[in-house]
Tab-separated table of C-alpha atoms and ligand atoms in Angstrom:
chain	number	residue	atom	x	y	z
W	1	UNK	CA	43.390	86.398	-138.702
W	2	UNK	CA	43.726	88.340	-141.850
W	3	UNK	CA	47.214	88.186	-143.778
W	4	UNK	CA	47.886	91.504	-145.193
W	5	UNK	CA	50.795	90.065	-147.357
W	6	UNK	CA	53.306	87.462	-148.125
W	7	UNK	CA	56.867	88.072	-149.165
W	8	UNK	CA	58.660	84.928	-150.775
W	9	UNK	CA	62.262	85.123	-150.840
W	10	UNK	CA	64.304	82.059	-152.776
W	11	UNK	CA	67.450	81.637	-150.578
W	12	UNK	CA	70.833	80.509	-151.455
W	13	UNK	CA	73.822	78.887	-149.623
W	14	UNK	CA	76.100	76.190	-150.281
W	15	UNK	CA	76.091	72.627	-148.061
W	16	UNK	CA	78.827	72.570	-145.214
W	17	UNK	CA	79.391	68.904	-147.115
W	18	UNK	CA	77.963	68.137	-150.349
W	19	UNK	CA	75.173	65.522	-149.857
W	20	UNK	CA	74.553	62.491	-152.127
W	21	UNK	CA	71.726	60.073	-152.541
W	22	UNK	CA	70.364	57.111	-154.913
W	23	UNK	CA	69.374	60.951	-157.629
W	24	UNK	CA	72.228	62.991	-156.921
W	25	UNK	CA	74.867	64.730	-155.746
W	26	UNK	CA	73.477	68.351	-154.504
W	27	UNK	CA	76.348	71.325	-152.809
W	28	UNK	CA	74.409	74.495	-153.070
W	29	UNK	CA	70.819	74.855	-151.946
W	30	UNK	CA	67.894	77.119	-153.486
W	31	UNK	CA	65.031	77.284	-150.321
W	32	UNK	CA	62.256	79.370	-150.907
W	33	UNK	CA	61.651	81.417	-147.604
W	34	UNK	CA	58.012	83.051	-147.281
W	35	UNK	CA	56.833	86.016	-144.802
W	36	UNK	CA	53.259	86.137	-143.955
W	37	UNK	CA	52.220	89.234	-142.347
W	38	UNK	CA	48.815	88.634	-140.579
W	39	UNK	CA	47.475	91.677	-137.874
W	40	UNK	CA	50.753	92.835	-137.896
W	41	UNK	CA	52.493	89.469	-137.153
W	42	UNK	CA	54.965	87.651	-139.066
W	43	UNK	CA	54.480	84.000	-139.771
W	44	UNK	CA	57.809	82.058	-141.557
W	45	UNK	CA	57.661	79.188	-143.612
W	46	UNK	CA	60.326	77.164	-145.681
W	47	UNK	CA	59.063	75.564	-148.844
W	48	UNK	CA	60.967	72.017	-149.201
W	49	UNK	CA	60.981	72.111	-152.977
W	50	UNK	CA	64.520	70.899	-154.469
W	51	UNK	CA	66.699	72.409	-157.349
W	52	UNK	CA	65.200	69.667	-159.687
W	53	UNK	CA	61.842	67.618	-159.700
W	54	UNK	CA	64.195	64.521	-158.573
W	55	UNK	CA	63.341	63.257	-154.595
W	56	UNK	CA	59.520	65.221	-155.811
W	57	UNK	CA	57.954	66.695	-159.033
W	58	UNK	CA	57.507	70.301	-157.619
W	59	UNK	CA	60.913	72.631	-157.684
W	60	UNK	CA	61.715	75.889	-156.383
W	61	UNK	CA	60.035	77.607	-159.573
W	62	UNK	CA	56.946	75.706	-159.421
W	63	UNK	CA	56.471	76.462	-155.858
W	64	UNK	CA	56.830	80.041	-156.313
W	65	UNK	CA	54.022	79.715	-159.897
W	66	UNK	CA	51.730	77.752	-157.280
W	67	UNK	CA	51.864	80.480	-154.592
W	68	UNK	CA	52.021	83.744	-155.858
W	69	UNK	CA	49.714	82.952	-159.259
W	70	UNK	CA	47.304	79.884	-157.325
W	71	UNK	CA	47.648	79.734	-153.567
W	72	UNK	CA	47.990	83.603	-152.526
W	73	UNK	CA	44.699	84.423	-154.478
W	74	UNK	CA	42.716	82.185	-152.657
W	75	UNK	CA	43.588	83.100	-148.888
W	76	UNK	CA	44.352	87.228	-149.687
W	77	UNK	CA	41.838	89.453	-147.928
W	78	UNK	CA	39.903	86.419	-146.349
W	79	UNK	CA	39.171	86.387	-142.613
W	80	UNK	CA	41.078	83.258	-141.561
W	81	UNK	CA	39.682	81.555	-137.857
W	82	UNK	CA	42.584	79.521	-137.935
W	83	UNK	CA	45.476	78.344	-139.554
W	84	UNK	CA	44.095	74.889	-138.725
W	85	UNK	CA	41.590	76.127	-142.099
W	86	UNK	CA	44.252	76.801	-144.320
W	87	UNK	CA	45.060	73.445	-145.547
W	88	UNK	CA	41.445	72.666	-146.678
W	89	UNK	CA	41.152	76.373	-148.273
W	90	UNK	CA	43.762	75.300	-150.164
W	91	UNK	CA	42.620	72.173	-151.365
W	92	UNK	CA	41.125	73.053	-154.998
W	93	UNK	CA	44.478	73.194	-155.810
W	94	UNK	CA	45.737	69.540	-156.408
W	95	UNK	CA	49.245	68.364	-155.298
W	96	UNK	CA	51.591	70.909	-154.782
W	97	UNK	CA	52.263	70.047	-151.852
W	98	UNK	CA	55.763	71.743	-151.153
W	99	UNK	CA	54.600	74.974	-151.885
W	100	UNK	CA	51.368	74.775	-150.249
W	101	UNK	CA	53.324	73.744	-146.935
W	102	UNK	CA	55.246	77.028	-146.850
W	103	UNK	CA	52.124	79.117	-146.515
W	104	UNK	CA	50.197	76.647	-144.602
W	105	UNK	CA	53.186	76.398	-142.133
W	106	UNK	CA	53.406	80.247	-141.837
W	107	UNK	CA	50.161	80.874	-140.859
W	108	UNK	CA	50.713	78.280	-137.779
W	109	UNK	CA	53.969	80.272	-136.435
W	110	UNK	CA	51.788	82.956	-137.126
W	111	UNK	CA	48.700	82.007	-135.108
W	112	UNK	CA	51.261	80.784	-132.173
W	113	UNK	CA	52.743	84.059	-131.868
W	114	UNK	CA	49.434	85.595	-131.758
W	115	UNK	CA	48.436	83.255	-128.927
W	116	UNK	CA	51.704	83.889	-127.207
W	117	UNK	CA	52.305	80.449	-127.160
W	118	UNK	CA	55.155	78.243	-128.567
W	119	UNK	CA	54.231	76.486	-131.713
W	120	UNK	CA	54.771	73.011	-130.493
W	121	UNK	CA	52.220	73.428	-128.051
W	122	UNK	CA	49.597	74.939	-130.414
W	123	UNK	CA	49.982	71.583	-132.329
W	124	UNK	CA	49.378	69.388	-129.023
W	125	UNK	CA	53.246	68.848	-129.085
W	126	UNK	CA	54.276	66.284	-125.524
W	127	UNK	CA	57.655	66.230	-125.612
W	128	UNK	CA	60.550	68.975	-124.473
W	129	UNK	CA	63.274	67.008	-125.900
W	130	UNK	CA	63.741	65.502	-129.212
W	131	UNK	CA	65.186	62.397	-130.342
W	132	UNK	CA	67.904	62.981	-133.138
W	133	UNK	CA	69.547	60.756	-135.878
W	134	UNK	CA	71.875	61.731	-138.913
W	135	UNK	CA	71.129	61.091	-142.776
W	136	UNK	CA	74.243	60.106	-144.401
W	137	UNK	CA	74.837	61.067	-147.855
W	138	UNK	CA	76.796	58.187	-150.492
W	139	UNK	CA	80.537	58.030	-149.462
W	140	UNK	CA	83.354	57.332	-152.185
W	141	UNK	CA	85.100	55.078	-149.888
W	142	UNK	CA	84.295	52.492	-146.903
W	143	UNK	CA	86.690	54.618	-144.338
W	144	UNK	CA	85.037	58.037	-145.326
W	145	UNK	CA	81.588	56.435	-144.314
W	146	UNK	CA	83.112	55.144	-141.455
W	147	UNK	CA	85.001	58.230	-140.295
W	148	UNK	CA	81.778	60.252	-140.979
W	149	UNK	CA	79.587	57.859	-138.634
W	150	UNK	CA	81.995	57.843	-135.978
W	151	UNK	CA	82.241	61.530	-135.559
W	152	UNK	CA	78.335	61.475	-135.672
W	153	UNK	CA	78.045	58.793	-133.041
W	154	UNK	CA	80.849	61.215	-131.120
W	155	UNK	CA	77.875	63.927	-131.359
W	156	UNK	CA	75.616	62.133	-129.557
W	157	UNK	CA	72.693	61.609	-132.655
W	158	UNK	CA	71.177	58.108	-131.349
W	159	UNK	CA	70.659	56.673	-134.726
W	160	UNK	CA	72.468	56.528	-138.288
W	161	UNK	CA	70.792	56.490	-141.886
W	162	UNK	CA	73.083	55.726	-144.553
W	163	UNK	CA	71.788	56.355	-148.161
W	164	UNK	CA	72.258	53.412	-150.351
W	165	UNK	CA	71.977	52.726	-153.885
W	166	UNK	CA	72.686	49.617	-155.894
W	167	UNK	CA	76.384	49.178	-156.134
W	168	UNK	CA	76.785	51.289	-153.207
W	169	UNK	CA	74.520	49.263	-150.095
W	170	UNK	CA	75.581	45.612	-148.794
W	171	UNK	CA	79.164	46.312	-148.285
W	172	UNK	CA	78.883	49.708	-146.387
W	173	UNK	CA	76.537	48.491	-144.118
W	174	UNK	CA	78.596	45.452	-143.380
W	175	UNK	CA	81.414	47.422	-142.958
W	176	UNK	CA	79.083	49.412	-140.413
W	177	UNK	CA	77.499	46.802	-138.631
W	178	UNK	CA	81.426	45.230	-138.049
W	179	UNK	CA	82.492	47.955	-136.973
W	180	UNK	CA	79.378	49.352	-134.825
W	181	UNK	CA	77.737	46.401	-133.574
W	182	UNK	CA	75.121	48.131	-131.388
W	183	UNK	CA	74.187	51.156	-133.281
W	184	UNK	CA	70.942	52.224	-134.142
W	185	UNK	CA	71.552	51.608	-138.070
W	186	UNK	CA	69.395	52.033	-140.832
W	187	UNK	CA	69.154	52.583	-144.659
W	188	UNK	CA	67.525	54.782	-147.210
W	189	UNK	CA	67.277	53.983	-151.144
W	190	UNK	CA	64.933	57.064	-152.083
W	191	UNK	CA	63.681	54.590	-155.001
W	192	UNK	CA	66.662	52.951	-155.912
W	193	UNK	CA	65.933	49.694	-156.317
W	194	UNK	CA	62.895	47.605	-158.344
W	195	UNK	CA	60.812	44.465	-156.896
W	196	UNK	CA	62.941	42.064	-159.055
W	197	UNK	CA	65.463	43.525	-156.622
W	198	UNK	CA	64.071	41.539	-153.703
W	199	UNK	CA	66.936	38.853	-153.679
W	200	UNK	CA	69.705	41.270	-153.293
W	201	UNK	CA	68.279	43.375	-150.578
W	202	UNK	CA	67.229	40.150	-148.861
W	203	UNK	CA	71.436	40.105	-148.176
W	204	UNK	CA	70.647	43.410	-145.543
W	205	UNK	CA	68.522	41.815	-143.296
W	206	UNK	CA	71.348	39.833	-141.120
W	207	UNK	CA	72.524	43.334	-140.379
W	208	UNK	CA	69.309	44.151	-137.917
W	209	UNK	CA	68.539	46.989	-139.487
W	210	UNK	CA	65.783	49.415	-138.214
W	211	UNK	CA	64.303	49.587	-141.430
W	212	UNK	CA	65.030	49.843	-144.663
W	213	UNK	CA	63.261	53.385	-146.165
W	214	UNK	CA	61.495	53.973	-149.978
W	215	UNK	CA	63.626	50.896	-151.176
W	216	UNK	CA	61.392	51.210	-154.682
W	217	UNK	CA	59.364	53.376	-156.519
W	218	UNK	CA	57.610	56.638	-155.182
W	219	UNK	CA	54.226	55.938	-156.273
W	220	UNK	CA	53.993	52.037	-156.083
W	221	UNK	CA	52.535	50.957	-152.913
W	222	UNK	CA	51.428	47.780	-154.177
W	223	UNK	CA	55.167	46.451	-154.579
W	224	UNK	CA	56.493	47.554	-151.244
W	225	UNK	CA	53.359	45.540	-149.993
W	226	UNK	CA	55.110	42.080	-151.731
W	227	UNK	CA	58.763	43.215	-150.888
W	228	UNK	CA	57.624	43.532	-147.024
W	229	UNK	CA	55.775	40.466	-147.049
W	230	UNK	CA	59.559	39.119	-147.883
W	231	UNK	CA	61.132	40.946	-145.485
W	232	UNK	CA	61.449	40.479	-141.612
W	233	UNK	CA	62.803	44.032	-141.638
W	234	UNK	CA	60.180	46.786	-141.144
W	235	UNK	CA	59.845	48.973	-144.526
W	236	UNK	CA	59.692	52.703	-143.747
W	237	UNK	CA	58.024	54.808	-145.943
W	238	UNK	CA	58.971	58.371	-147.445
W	239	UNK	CA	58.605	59.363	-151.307
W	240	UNK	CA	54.872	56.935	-151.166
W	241	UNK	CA	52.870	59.112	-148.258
W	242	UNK	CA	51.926	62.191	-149.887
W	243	UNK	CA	48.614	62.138	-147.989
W	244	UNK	CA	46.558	60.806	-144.975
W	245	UNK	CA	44.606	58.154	-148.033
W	246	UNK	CA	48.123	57.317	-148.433
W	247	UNK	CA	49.000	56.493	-145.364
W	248	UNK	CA	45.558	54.401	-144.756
W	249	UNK	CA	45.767	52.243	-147.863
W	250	UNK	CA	49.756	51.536	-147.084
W	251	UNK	CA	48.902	50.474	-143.831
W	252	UNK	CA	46.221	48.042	-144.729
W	253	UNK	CA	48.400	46.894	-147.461
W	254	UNK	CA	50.736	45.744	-145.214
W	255	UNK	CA	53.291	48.110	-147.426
W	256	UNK	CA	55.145	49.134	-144.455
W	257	UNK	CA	55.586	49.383	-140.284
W	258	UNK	CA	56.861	52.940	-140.137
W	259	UNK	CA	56.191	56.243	-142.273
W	260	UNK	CA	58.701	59.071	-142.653
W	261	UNK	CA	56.651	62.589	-142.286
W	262	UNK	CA	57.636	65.469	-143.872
W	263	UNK	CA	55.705	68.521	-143.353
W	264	UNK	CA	56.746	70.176	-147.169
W	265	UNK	CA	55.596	66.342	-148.740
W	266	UNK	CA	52.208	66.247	-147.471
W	267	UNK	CA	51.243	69.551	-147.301
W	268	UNK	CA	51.343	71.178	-144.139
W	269	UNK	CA	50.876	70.342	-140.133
W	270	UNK	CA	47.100	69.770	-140.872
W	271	UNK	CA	47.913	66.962	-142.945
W	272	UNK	CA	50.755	65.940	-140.985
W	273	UNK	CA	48.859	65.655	-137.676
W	274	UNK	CA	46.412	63.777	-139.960
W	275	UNK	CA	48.980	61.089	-140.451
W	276	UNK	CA	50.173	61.120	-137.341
W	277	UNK	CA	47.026	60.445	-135.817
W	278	UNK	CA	45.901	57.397	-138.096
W	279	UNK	CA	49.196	56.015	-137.254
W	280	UNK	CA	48.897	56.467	-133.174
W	281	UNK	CA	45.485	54.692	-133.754
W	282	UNK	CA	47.029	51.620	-136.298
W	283	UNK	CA	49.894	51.514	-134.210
W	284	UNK	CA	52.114	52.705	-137.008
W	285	UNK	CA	55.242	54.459	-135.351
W	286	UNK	CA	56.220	57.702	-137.291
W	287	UNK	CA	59.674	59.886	-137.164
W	288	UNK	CA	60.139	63.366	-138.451
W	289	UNK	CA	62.238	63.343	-142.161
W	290	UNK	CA	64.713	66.593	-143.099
W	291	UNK	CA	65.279	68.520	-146.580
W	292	UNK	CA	68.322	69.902	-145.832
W	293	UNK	CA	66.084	72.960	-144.391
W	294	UNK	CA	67.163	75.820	-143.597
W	295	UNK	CA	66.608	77.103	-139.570
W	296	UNK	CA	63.281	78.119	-140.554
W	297	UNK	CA	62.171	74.226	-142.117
W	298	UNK	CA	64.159	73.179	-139.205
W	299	UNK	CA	62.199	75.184	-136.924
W	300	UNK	CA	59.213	73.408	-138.452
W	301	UNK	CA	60.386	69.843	-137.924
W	302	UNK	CA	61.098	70.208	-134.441
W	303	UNK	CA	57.842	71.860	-133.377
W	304	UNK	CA	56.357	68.575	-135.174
W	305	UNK	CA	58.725	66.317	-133.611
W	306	UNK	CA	56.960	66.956	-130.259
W	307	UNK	CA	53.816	65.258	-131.083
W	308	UNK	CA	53.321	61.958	-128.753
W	309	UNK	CA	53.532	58.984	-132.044
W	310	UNK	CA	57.114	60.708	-132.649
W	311	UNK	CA	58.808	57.838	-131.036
W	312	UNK	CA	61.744	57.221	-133.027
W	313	UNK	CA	64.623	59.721	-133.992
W	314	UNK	CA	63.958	61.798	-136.861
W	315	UNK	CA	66.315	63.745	-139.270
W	316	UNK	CA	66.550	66.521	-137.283
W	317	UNK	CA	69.758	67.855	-136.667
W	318	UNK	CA	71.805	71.041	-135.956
W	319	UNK	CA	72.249	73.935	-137.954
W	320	UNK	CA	76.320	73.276	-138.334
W	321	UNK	CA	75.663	70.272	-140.252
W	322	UNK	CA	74.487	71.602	-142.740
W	323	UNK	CA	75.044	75.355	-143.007
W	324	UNK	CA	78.061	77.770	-142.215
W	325	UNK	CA	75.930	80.178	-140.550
W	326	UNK	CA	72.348	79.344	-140.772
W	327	UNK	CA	69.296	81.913	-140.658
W	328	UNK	CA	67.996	81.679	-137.422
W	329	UNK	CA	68.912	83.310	-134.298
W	330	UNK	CA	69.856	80.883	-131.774
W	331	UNK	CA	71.039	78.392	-134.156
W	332	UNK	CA	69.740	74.253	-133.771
W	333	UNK	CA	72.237	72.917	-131.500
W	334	UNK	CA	71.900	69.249	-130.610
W	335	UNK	CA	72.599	68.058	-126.838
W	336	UNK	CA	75.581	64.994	-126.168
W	337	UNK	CA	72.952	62.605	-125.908
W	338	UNK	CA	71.669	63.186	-129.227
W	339	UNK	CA	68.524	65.474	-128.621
W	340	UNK	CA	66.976	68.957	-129.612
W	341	UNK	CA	65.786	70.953	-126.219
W	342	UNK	CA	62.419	72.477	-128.037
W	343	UNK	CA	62.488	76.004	-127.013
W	344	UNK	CA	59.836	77.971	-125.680
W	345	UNK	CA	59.254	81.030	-127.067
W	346	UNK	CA	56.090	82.039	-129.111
W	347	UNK	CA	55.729	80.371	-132.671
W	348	UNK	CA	58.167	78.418	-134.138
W	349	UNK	CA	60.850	79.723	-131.055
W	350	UNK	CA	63.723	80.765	-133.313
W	351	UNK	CA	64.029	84.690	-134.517
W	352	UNK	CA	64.763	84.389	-138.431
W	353	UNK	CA	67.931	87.034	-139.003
W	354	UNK	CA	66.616	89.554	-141.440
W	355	UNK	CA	69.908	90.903	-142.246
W	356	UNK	CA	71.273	87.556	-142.747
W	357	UNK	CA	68.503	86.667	-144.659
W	358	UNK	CA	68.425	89.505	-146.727
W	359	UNK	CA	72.076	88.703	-147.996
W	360	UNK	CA	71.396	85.666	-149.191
W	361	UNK	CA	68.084	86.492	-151.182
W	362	UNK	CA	68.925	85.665	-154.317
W	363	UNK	CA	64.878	87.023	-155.886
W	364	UNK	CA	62.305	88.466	-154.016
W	365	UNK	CA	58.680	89.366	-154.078
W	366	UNK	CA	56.281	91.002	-152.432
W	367	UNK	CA	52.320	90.356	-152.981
W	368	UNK	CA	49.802	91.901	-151.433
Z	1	LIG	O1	64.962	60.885	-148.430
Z	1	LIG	O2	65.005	61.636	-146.467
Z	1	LIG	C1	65.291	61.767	-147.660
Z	1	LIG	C2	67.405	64.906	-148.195
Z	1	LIG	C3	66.890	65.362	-149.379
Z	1	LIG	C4	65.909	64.649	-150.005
Z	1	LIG	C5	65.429	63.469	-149.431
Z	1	LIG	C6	65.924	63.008	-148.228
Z	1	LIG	C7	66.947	63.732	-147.619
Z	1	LIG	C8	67.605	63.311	-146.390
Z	1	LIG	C9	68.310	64.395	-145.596
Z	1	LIG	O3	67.698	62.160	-146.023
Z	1	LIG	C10	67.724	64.571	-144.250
Z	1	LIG	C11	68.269	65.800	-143.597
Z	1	LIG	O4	67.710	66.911	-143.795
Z	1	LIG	O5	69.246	65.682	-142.895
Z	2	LIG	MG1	63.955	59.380	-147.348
């Protein structure tokens, strides 16, 4: 495989719902988009980067300075075996992760497409259904949260994750579990909270939660390996697992009993099936995390989904949620019982709307 060129695109369209967490309240989104055209086929990928270095460090501009000035340089012209290479091609370039992703994910859909074969099953993908459960941004009031879960539970999605922050966490999920008793439930701090914390989140665990994901900081591994130790809830970790050493040392820390993966945070499927793989072996269960992606990301995240250690419902969801008219052609629709059917057509099995896209291409550029 030989990519003749890569077009990056940065995207723009505003949230269905604006969407709040422990950094922010975000209602537009800025995705950058890129094209690879290798022997003639094209190959999508979705960089994850946000508007601000806030749930990451990389953005939307440093994604597009690491691929067009760092990453494109190194793979341009070279004879490629497989995208399954790409990942450690791209390794002199530390962290980055986001925008390496993009690329790295584009030359899979690429390679699948080649092959004739749905993406899913290049990765080794089991499953032709998905499990899928709603993130719920911060809610002003108690009955909006409510009225929010109970049209999501209406849906079908099999498990809800509220975001919390201090202030903002006992009392909504009590209010949930009252009101829910039997529902999947879980929370999600993105870094909200510090160790000294420990007594107050200690108040969550009569609530059953699943788990209780990135309560503290996003590089401290050591502390969510003393805050689990207090904890008969399993930690889940997001914001911490930027790699497969990652992974490894928070497992024998004892730092948490579930990891989060996100293709754009680590870097690619290479990585990702990396992780996934250390945790089938430790036992680790792992679900499939969302950035608000456009079809494309979403694309991604399914295709991933489908690998055997997926075993609890990720934050994969339909297109409606999220977008007015999303980018992909079908759109993600979600079943009544709460689950993605992962189609089967080559690569990544949805046909990205050109035209579509093309309106809401806010910068371009083409590099060959
Ligand atoms: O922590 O999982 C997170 C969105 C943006 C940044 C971080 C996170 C999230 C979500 C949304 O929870 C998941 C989704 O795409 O629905
Ligand atoms: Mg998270």
């Amino acid at each position: 495989m030989k990519i003749q060129r890569i077009t990056l695109r940065e995207i723009r369209m505003p949230l269905v719902t604006p969407f709040e967490t422990s950094f922010g309240r975000l209602t537009d989104r800025r995705m950058l988009l890129l094209e690879a055209e290798a022997d003639g086929v094209a190959g999508w990928g979705e960089s994850v980067a946000g508007e601000g270095p806030f749930y990451a460090s990389e953005t939307v501009e440093t994604a597009w300075h690491i691929l067009r000035d760092f990453a494109w340089p190194i793979l341009k012209g070279r004879e490629i075996e497989t995208a399954a290479d790409v990942w450690d091609m791209l390794e002199v370039i530390r962290g980055h992760h986001m925008a390496k992703g993009a690329l790295e994910a584009a030359m899979w859909d690429a390679e699948a497409k080649q092959k004739g074969m749905p993406l899913w099953k290049l990765l080794g993908g089991v499953r032709k259904e998905i499990p899928c459960g709603v993130s719920i941004g911060i809610k002003e009031t108690l009955e909006e949260l409510a009225a929010t879960v109970e049209r999501e539970l209406a849906a079908g999605y099999q498990r809800i994750k509220i975001k919390i922050k201090p202030g903002k966490d006992v009392a909504p999920v009590d209010r949930l579990r009252h009101q829910f008793p039997a529902i999947r439930l879980m929370v999600d701090a993105n870094s909200a909270y510090r160790l000294q914390d420990w007594p107050h989140l200690k108040r969550l665990e009569p609530f059953y939660l699943m788990m209780i994901e990135q309560p503290l900081a996003w590089d401290d591994l050591y502390s969510h390996a003393e805050l689990q130790r207090r904890f008969d809830t399993p930690i889940c970790l997001d914001e911490c697992i930027h790699t497969a050493d990652h992974a490894r040392a928070a497992i024998e820390l004892g730092a948490c009993r579930i990891i989060n993966i996100k293709i754009g945070r680590v870097g690619g499927f290479t990585p990702s099936l990396r992780i996934h793989d250390l945790c089938l072996a430790k036992q680790i269960p792992v679900w499939c995390g969302g950035m608000l992606e456009s079809g494309i990301g979403r694309a991604h995240n399914i295709a991933l989904s489908t690998l055997q250690n997926f075993s609890l419902p990720g934050d994969v969801t339909a297109s409606r949620r999220y977008w007015l008219e999303d980018v992909i052609d079908p759109e993600v629709e979600v079943t009544p019982q709460g689950t993605i059917r992962v189609p089967d057509a080559p690569g990544i099995g949805y046909t990205p709307r050109i035209e579509r896209i093309e309106a809401v291409t806010a910068r371009k550029e083409i590099l060959k």
